Tab-separated table of C-alpha atoms and ligand atoms in Angstrom:
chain	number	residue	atom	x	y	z
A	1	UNK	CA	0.000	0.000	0.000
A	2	UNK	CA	1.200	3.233	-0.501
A	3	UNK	CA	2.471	5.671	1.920
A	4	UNK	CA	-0.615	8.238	2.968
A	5	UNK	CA	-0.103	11.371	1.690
A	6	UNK	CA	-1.267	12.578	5.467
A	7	UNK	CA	1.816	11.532	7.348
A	8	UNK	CA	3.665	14.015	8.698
A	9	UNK	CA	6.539	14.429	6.762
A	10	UNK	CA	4.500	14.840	3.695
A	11	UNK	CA	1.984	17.373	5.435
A	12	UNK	CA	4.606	19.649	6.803
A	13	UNK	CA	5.555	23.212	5.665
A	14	UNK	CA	8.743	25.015	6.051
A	15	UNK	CA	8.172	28.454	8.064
A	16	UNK	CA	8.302	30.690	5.079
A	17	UNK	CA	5.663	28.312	3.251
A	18	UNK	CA	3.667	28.439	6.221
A	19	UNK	CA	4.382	32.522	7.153
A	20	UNK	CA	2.664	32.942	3.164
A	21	UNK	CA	-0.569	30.080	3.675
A	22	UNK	CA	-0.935	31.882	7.231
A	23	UNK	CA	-0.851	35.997	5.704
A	24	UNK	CA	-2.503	34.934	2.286
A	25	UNK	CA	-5.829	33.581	4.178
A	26	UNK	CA	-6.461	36.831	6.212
A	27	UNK	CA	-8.783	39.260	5.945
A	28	UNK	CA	-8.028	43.258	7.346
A	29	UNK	CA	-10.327	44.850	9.725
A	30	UNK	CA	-12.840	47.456	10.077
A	31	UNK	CA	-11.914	51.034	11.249
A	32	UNK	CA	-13.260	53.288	13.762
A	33	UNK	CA	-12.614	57.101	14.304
A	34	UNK	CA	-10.779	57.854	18.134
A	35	UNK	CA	-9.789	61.303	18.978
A	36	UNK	CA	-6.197	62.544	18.575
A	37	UNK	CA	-5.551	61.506	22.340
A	38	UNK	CA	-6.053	57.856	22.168
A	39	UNK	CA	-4.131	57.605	18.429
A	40	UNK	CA	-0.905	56.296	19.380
A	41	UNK	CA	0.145	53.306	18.329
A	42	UNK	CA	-3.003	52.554	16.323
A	43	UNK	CA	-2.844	52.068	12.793
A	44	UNK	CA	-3.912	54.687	9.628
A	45	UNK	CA	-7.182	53.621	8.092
A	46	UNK	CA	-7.185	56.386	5.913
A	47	UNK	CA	-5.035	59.024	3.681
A	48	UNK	CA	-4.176	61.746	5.854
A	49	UNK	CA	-3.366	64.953	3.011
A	50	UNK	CA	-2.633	68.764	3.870
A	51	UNK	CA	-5.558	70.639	4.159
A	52	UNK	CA	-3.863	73.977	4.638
A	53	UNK	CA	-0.169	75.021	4.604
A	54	UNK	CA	1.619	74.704	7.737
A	55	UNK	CA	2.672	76.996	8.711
A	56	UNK	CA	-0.303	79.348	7.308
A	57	UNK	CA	1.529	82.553	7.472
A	58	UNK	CA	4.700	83.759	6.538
A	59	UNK	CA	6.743	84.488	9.744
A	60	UNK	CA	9.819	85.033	11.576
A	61	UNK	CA	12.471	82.338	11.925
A	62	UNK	CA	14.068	84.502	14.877
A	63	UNK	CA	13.954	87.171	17.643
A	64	UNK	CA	14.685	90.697	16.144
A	65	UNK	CA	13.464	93.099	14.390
A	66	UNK	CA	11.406	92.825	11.031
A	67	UNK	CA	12.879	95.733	8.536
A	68	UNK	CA	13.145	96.083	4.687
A	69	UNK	CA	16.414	94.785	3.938
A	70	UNK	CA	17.355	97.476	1.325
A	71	UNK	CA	17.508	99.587	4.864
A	72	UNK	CA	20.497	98.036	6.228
A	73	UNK	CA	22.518	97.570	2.802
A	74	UNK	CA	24.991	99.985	4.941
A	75	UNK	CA	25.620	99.367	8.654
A	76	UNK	CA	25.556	100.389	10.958
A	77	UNK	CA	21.728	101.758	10.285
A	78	UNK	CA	19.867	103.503	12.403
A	79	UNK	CA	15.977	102.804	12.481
A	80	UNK	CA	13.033	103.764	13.848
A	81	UNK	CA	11.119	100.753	16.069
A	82	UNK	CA	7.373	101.459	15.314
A	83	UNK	CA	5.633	98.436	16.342
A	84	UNK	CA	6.405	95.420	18.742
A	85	UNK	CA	5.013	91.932	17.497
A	86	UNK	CA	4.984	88.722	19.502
A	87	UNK	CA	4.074	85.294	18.504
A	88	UNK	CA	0.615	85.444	18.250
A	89	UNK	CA	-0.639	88.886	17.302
A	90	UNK	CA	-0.950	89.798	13.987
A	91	UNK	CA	0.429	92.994	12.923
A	92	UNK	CA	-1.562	95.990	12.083
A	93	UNK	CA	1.232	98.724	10.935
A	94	UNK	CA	2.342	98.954	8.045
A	95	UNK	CA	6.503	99.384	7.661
A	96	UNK	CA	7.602	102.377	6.036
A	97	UNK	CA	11.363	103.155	4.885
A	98	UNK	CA	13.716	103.785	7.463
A	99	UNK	CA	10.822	101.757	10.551
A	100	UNK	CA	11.367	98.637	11.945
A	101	UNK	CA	9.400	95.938	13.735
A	102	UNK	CA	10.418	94.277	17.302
A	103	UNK	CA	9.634	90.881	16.221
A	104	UNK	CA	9.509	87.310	18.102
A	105	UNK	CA	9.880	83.723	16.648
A	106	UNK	CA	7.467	82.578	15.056
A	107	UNK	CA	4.944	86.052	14.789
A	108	UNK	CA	3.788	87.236	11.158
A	109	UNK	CA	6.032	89.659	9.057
A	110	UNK	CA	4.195	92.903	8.702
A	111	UNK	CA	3.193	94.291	5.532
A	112	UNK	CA	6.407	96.271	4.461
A	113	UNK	CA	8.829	94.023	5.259
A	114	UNK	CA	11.282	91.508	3.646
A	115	UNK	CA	14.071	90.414	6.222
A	116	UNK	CA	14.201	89.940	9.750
A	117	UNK	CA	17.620	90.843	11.479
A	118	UNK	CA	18.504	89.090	14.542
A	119	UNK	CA	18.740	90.384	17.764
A	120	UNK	CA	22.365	89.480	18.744
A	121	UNK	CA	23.114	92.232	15.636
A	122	UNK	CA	21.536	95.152	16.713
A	123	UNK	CA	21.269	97.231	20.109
A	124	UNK	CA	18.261	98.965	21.019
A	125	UNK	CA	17.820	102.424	22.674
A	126	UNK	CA	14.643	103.485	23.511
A	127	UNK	CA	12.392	103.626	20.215
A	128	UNK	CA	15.441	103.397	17.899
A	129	UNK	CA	17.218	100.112	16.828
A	130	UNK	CA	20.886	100.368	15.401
A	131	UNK	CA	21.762	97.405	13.322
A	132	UNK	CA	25.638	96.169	12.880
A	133	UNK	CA	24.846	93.450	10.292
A	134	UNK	CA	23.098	93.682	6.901
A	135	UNK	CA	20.621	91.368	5.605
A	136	UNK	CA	19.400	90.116	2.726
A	137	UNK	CA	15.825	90.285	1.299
A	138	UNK	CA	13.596	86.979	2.646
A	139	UNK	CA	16.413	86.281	5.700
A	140	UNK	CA	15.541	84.584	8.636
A	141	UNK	CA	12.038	84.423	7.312
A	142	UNK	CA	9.892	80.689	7.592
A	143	UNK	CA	7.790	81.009	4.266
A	144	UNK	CA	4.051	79.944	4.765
A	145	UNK	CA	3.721	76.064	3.519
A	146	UNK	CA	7.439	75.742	4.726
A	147	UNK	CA	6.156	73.156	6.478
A	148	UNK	CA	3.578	71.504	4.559
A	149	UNK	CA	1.810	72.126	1.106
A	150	UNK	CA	-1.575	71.745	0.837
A	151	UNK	CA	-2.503	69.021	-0.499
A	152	UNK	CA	0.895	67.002	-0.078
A	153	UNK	CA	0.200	63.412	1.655
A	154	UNK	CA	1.328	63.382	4.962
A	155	UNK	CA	0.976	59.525	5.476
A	156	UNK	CA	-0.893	56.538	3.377
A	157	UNK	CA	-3.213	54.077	5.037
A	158	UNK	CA	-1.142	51.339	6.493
A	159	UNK	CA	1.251	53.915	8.969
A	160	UNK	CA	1.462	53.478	12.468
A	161	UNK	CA	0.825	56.787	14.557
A	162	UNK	CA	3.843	57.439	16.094
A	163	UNK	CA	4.562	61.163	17.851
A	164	UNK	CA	5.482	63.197	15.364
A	165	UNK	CA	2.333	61.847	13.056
A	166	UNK	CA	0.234	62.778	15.799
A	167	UNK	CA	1.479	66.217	16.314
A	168	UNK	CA	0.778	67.054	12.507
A	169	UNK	CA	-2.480	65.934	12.688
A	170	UNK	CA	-2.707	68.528	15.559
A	171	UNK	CA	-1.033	70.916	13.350
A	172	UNK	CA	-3.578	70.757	10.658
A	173	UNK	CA	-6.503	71.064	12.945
A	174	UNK	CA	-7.645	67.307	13.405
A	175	UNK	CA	-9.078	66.149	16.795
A	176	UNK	CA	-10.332	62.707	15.379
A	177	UNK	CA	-8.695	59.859	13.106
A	178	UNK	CA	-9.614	57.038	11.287
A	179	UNK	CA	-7.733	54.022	12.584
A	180	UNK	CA	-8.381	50.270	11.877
A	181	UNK	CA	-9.556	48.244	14.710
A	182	UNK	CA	-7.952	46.784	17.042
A	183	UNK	CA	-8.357	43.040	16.662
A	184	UNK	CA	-9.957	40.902	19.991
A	185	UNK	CA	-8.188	37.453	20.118
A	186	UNK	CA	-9.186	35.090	22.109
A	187	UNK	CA	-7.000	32.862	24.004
A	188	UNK	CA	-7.781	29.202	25.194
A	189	UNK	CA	-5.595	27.205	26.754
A	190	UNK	CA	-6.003	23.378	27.305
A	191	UNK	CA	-4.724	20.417	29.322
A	192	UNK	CA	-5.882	18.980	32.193
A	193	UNK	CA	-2.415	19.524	34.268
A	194	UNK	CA	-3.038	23.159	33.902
A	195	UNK	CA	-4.199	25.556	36.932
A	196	UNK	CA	-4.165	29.590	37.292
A	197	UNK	CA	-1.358	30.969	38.890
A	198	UNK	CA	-2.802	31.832	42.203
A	199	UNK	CA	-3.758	27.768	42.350
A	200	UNK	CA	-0.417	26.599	42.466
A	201	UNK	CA	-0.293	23.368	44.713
A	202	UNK	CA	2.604	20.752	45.030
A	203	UNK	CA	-0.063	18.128	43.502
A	204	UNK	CA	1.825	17.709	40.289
A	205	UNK	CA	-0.329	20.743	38.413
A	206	UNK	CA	1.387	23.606	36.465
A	207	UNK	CA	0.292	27.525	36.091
A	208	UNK	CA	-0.731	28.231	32.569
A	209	UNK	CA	1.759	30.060	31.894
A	210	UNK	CA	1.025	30.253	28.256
A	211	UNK	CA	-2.121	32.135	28.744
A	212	UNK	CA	-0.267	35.375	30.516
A	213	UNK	CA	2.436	34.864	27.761
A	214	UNK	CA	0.255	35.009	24.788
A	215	UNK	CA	-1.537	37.971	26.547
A	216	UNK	CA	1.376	39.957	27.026
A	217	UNK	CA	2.481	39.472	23.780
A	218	UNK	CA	-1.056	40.747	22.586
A	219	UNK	CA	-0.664	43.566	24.127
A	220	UNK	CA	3.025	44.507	22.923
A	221	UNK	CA	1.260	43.991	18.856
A	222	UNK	CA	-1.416	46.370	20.012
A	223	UNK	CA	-4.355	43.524	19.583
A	224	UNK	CA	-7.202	43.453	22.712
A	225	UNK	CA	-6.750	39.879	24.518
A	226	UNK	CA	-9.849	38.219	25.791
A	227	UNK	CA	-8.834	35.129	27.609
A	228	UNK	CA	-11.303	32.160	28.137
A	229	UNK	CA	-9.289	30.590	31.090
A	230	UNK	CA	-8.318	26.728	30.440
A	231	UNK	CA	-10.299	23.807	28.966
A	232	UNK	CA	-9.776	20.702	29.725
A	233	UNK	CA	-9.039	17.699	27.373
A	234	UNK	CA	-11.879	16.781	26.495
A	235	UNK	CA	-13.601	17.208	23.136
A	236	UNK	CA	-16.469	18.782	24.721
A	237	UNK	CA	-15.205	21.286	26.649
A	238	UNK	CA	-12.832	22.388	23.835
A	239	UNK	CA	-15.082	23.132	21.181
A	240	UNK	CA	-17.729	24.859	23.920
A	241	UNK	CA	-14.580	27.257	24.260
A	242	UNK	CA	-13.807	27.276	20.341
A	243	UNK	CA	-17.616	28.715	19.744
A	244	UNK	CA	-17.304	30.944	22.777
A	245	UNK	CA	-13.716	32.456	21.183
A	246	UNK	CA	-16.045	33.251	18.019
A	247	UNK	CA	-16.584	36.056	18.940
A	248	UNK	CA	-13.335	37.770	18.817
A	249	UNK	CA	-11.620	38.508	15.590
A	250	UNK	CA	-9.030	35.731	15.632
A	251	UNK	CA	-8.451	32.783	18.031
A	252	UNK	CA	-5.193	31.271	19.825
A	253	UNK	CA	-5.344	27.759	21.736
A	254	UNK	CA	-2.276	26.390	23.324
A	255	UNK	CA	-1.264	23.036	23.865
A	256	UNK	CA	-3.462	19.770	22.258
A	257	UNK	CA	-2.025	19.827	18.754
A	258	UNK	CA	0.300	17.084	18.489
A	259	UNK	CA	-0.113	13.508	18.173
A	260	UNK	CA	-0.964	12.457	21.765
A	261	UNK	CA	-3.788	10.532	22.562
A	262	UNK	CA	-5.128	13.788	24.532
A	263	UNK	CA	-4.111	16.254	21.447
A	264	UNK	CA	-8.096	17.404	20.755
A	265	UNK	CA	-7.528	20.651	18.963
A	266	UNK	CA	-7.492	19.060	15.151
A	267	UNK	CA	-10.387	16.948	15.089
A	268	UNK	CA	-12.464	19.548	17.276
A	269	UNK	CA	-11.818	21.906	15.061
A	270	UNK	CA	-12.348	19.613	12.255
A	271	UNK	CA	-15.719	18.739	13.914
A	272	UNK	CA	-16.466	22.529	14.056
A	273	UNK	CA	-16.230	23.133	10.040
A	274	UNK	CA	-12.961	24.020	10.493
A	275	UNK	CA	-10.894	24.513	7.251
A	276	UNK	CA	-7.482	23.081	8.208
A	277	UNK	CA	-4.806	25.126	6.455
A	278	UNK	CA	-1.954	24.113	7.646
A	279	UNK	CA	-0.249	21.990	10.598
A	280	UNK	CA	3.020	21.194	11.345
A	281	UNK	CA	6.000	23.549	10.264
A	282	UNK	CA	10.011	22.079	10.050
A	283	UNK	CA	10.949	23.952	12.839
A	284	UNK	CA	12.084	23.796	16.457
A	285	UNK	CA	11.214	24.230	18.859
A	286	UNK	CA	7.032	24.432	17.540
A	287	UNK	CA	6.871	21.687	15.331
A	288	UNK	CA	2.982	21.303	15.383
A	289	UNK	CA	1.054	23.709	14.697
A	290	UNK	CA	-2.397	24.044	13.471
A	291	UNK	CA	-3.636	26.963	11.123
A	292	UNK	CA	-7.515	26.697	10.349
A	293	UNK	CA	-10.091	28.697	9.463
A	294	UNK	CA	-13.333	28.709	11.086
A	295	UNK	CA	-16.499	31.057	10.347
A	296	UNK	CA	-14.495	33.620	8.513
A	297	UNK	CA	-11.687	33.717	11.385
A	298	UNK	CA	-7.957	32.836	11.778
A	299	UNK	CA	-7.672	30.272	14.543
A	300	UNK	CA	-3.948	29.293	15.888
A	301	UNK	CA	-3.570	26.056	17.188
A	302	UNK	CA	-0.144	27.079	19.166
A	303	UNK	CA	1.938	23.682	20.916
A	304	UNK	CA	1.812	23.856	24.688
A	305	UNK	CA	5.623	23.997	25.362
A	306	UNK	CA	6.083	27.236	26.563
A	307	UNK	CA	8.875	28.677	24.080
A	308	UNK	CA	7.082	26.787	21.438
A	309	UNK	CA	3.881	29.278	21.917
A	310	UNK	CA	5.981	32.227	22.133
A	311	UNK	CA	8.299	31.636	19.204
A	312	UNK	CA	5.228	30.352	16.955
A	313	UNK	CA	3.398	33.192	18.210
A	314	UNK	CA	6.645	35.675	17.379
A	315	UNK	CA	6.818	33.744	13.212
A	316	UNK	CA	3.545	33.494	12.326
A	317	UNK	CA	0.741	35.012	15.002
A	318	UNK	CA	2.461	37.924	15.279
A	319	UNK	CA	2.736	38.970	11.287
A	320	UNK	CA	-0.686	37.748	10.597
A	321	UNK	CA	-2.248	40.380	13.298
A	322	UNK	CA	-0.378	43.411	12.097
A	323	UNK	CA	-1.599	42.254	8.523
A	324	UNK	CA	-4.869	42.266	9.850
A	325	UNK	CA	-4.390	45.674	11.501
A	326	UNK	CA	-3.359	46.957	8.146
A	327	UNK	CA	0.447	47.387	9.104
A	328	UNK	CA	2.321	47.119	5.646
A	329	UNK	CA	5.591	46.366	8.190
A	330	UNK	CA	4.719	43.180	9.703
A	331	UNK	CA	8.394	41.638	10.698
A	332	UNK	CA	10.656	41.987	13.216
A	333	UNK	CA	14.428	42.935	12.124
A	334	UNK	CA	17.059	40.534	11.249
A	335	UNK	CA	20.714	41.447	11.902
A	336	UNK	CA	23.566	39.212	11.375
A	337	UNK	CA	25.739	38.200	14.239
A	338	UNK	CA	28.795	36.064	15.028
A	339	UNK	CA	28.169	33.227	16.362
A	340	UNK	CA	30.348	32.232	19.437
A	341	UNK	CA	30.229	29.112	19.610
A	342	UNK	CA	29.584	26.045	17.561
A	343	UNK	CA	25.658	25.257	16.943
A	344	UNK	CA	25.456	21.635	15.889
A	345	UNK	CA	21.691	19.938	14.823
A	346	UNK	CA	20.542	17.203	12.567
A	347	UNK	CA	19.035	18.711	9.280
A	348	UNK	CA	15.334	18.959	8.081
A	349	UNK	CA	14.277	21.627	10.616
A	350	UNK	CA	15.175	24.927	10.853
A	351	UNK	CA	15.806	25.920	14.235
A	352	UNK	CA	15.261	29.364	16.241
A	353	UNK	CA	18.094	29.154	18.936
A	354	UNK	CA	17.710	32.001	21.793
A	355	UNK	CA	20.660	33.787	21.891
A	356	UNK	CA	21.744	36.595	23.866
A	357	UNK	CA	23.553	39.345	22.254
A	358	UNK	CA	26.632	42.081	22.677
A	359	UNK	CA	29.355	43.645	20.390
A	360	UNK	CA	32.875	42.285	20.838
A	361	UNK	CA	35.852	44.076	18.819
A	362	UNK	CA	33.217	46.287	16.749
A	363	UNK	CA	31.057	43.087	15.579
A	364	UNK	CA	28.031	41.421	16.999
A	365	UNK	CA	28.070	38.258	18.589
A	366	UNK	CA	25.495	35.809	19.468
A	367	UNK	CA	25.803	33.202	22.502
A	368	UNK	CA	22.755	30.631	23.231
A	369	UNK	CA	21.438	32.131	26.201
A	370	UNK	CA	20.953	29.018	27.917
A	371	UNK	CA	19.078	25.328	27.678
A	372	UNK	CA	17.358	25.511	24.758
A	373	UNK	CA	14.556	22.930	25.142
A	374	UNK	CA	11.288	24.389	24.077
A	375	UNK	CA	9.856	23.631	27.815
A	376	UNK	CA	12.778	25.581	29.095
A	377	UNK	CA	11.282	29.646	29.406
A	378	UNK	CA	14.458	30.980	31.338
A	379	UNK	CA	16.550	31.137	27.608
A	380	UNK	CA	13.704	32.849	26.196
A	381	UNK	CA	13.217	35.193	28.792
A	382	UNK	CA	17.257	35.822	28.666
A	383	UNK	CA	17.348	36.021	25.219
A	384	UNK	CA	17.584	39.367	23.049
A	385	UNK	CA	16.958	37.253	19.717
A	386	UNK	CA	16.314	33.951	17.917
A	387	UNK	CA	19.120	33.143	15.788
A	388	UNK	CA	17.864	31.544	12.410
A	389	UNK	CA	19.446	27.856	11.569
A	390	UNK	CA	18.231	26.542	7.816
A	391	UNK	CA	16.245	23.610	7.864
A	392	UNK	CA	19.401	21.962	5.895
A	393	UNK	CA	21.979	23.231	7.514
A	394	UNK	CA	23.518	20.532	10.301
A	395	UNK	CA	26.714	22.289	11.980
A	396	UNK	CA	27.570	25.836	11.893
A	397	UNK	CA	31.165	26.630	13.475
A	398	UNK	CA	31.834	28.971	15.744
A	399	UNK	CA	32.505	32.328	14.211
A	400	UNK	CA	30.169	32.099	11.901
A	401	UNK	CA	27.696	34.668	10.663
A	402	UNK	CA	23.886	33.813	11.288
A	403	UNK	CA	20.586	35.714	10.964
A	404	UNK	CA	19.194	37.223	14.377
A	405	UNK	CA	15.316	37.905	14.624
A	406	UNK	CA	15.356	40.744	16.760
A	407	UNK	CA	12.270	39.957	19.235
A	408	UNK	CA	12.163	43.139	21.225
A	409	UNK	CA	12.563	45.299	18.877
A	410	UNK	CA	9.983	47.862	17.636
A	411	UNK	CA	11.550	48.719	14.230
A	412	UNK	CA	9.503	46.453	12.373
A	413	UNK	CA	9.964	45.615	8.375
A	414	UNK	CA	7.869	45.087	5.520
A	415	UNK	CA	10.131	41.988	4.606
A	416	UNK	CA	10.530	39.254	6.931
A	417	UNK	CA	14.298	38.893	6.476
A	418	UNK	CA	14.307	34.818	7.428
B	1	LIG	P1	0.777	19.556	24.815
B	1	LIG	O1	1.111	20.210	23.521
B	1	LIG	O2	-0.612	19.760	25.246
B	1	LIG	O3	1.200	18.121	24.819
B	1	LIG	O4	1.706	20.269	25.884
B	1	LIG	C1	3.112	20.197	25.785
B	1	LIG	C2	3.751	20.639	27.070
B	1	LIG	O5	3.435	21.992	27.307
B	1	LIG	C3	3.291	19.878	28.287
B	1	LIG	O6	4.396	19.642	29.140
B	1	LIG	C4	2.304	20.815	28.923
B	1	LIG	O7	2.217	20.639	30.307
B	1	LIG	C5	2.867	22.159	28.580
B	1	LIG	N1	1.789	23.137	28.505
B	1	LIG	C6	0.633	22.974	27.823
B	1	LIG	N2	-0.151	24.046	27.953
B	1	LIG	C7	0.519	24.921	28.730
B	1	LIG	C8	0.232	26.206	29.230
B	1	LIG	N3	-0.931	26.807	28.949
B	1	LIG	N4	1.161	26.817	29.981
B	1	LIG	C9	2.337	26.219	30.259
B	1	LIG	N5	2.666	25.004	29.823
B	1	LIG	C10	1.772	24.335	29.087
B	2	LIG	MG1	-1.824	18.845	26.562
């Protein structure tokens, strides 16, 4: 009989294959208008153009005196102050030849003038000004629309709203935004070993540990978590907590995907209507994984092992809600690094090693940061990235260069770079 074509090895993606079935099967979100205050961080659902220039008048770059620069073509010059103009007040006098203007950053040029001397090149005496230093016609003036055209596109659809975004939309006059939703995503986890951390007893339990994990990393990608506390394995109870999780915009279950004989998640979801996209990737640690569909939302059936959720989270959970958020950069830098020492591993899985990183004689280096068994969280919390080792490749020496995902970084690219 021939081999079925469902065994594992001949189901199983690598993680690039499985990063493109994963991004090419969601669907973006809605948006919703929130005032400037609560923009931060949230996500451009719309084209945000000049409406008017910034800034609207012509005005002056320094504090000194506003004059008509043909007046001071000799110096010293001698004028006559007429009129004192702060930022803020627009001037009423008009500047005739041999008048000047006290004038303060950022207040409008009067009619008359062309040139604004500054104030370390004059000296003042009463209501006369002598000037040392000539200027030319437009100096230390800020045209109007310096700034900003109208019309010009200050940011496409897609752009996080980071400070200085914010502050122009001030600038133009906006108190609301359009921003894309932020996506609920519910998190289950299962097993019947697991308890809540403030029901820790020595009777061979363990604290879901996954669940505050997975939240916390919601949180960092700016998605809402709603957690549906632990089923256990039973069929049952899962798929009550799979319909309940409908709700949100995407689901995450931990634990229950594998092969064991209490691994529910599959055929529950199966069961459900599920559309089974993808499971199992060649990578470690998170070899099984299930990616399905169900009613019109991404569900991620994470493994249990503790750096298995995370790092499946970080590859694949991670880009697929920013996609949904309408983020066009969806990846985490990659840097390269020297490695420090040897990293040795049979081939057809490409593995994500934690390393922990620092600069030695002007180059970076990467050192595992510890145990690197996928039940082993101490690496992963010590660890500043996962180093990237091919699927193919089975021994790379010390000293040589690999790819490091930078995991707490916020400098995030439109490429994944592994
Ligand atoms: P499973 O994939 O269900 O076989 O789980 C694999 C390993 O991960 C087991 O040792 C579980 O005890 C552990 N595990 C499963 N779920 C969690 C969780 N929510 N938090 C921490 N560890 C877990
Ligand atoms: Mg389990």
């Amino acid at each position: 009989m021939r081999e079925s074509s469902s065994t594992p090895e001949r189901t199983s993606v690598s993680v690039s294959e499985a990063r493109d079935i994963i991004l090419a099967a969601l669907v973006p979100l809605g948006s919703e208008t929130v005032g400037l205050a609560e923009a931060t961080g949230r996500v451009l659902a719309e084209s945000v153009r000049a409406t008017h220039p910034i800034p609207p008048l012509e005005n002056s770059a320094m504090d000194g005196y506003a004059l008509r620069a043909e007046d001071v073509a000799r110096t010293p010059a001698e004028l006559l102050v007429v009129d004192e103009i702060p930022a803020g007040r627009f001037p009423t006098l008009k500047l005739g030849p041999g008048e000047a203007a006290r004038i303060l950053t950022g207040a409008p040029l009067p009619e008359g003038a062309d040139a604004v001397v500054m104030q370390e090149d004059t000296e003042r005496q009463a209501d006369r000004v002598t000037v040392f230093r000539g200027v030319a016609a437009g100096a230390n003036l800020r045209a109007a629309g310096c700034d900003v055209q109208p019309g010009v596109e200050i940011a496409p659809p897609g752009t996080l709203l980071h400070p200085a975004l914010v502050g122009m939309l001030a600038a133009l006059g906006r108190t609301q935004i359009r921003v894309v939703v932020r996506p609920q995503v519910a998190i289950l986890a299962t097993g019947d070993e697991l308890v809540e951390p403030d029901q820790l007893e020595n009777d061979g339990r363990i604290v879901t540990s996954n669940s505050y994990g997975l939240q916390a990393a919601l949180q960092e990608v700016g998605a809402v978590p709603v957690y549906l506390g632990i089923a256990p394995d039973e069929p049952e109870a899962i798929a009550a907590s799979f319909q309940e999780a409908l709700r949100c915009d995407a689901v995450i279950s931990t634990g229950g995907v594998s092969v064991g004989d209490r691994d529910w998640i599959k055929q529950v979801l199966a069961e459900l209507g599920g559309d089974m996209r993808l499971w199992r990737v060649r990578m470690k640690p998170g070899a099984p994984i299930a990616f399905v569909t169900l009613a019109g939302r991404p569900v991620f059936g994470l493994p249990g092992n503790p750096v298995s959720t995370l790092v499946t989270f970080e590859q694949f959970v991670r880009p697929a809600l920013l996609a949904m958020m309408g983020r066009r950069e969806r990846f985490r830098p990659v840097v390269q690094a020297r490695l420090c020492e040897a990293y040795r591993k049979p081939p057809g899985r490409a593995h994500f090693v934690r390393v922990s990183l620092s600069w030695r004689d002007g180059e970076r280096t990467a050192t595992p940061a510890g145990d690197q068994s996928s039940a082993v969280l101490l690496s992963m919390v010590r660890a500043d990235g996962l180093a990237f080792v091919p699927e193919d490749t089975t021994e790379l020496p010390a000293g040589s260069l690999v790819a490091v995902q930078l995991i707490h970084s916020d400098d995030l690219r439109e490429e994944p770079g592994l």
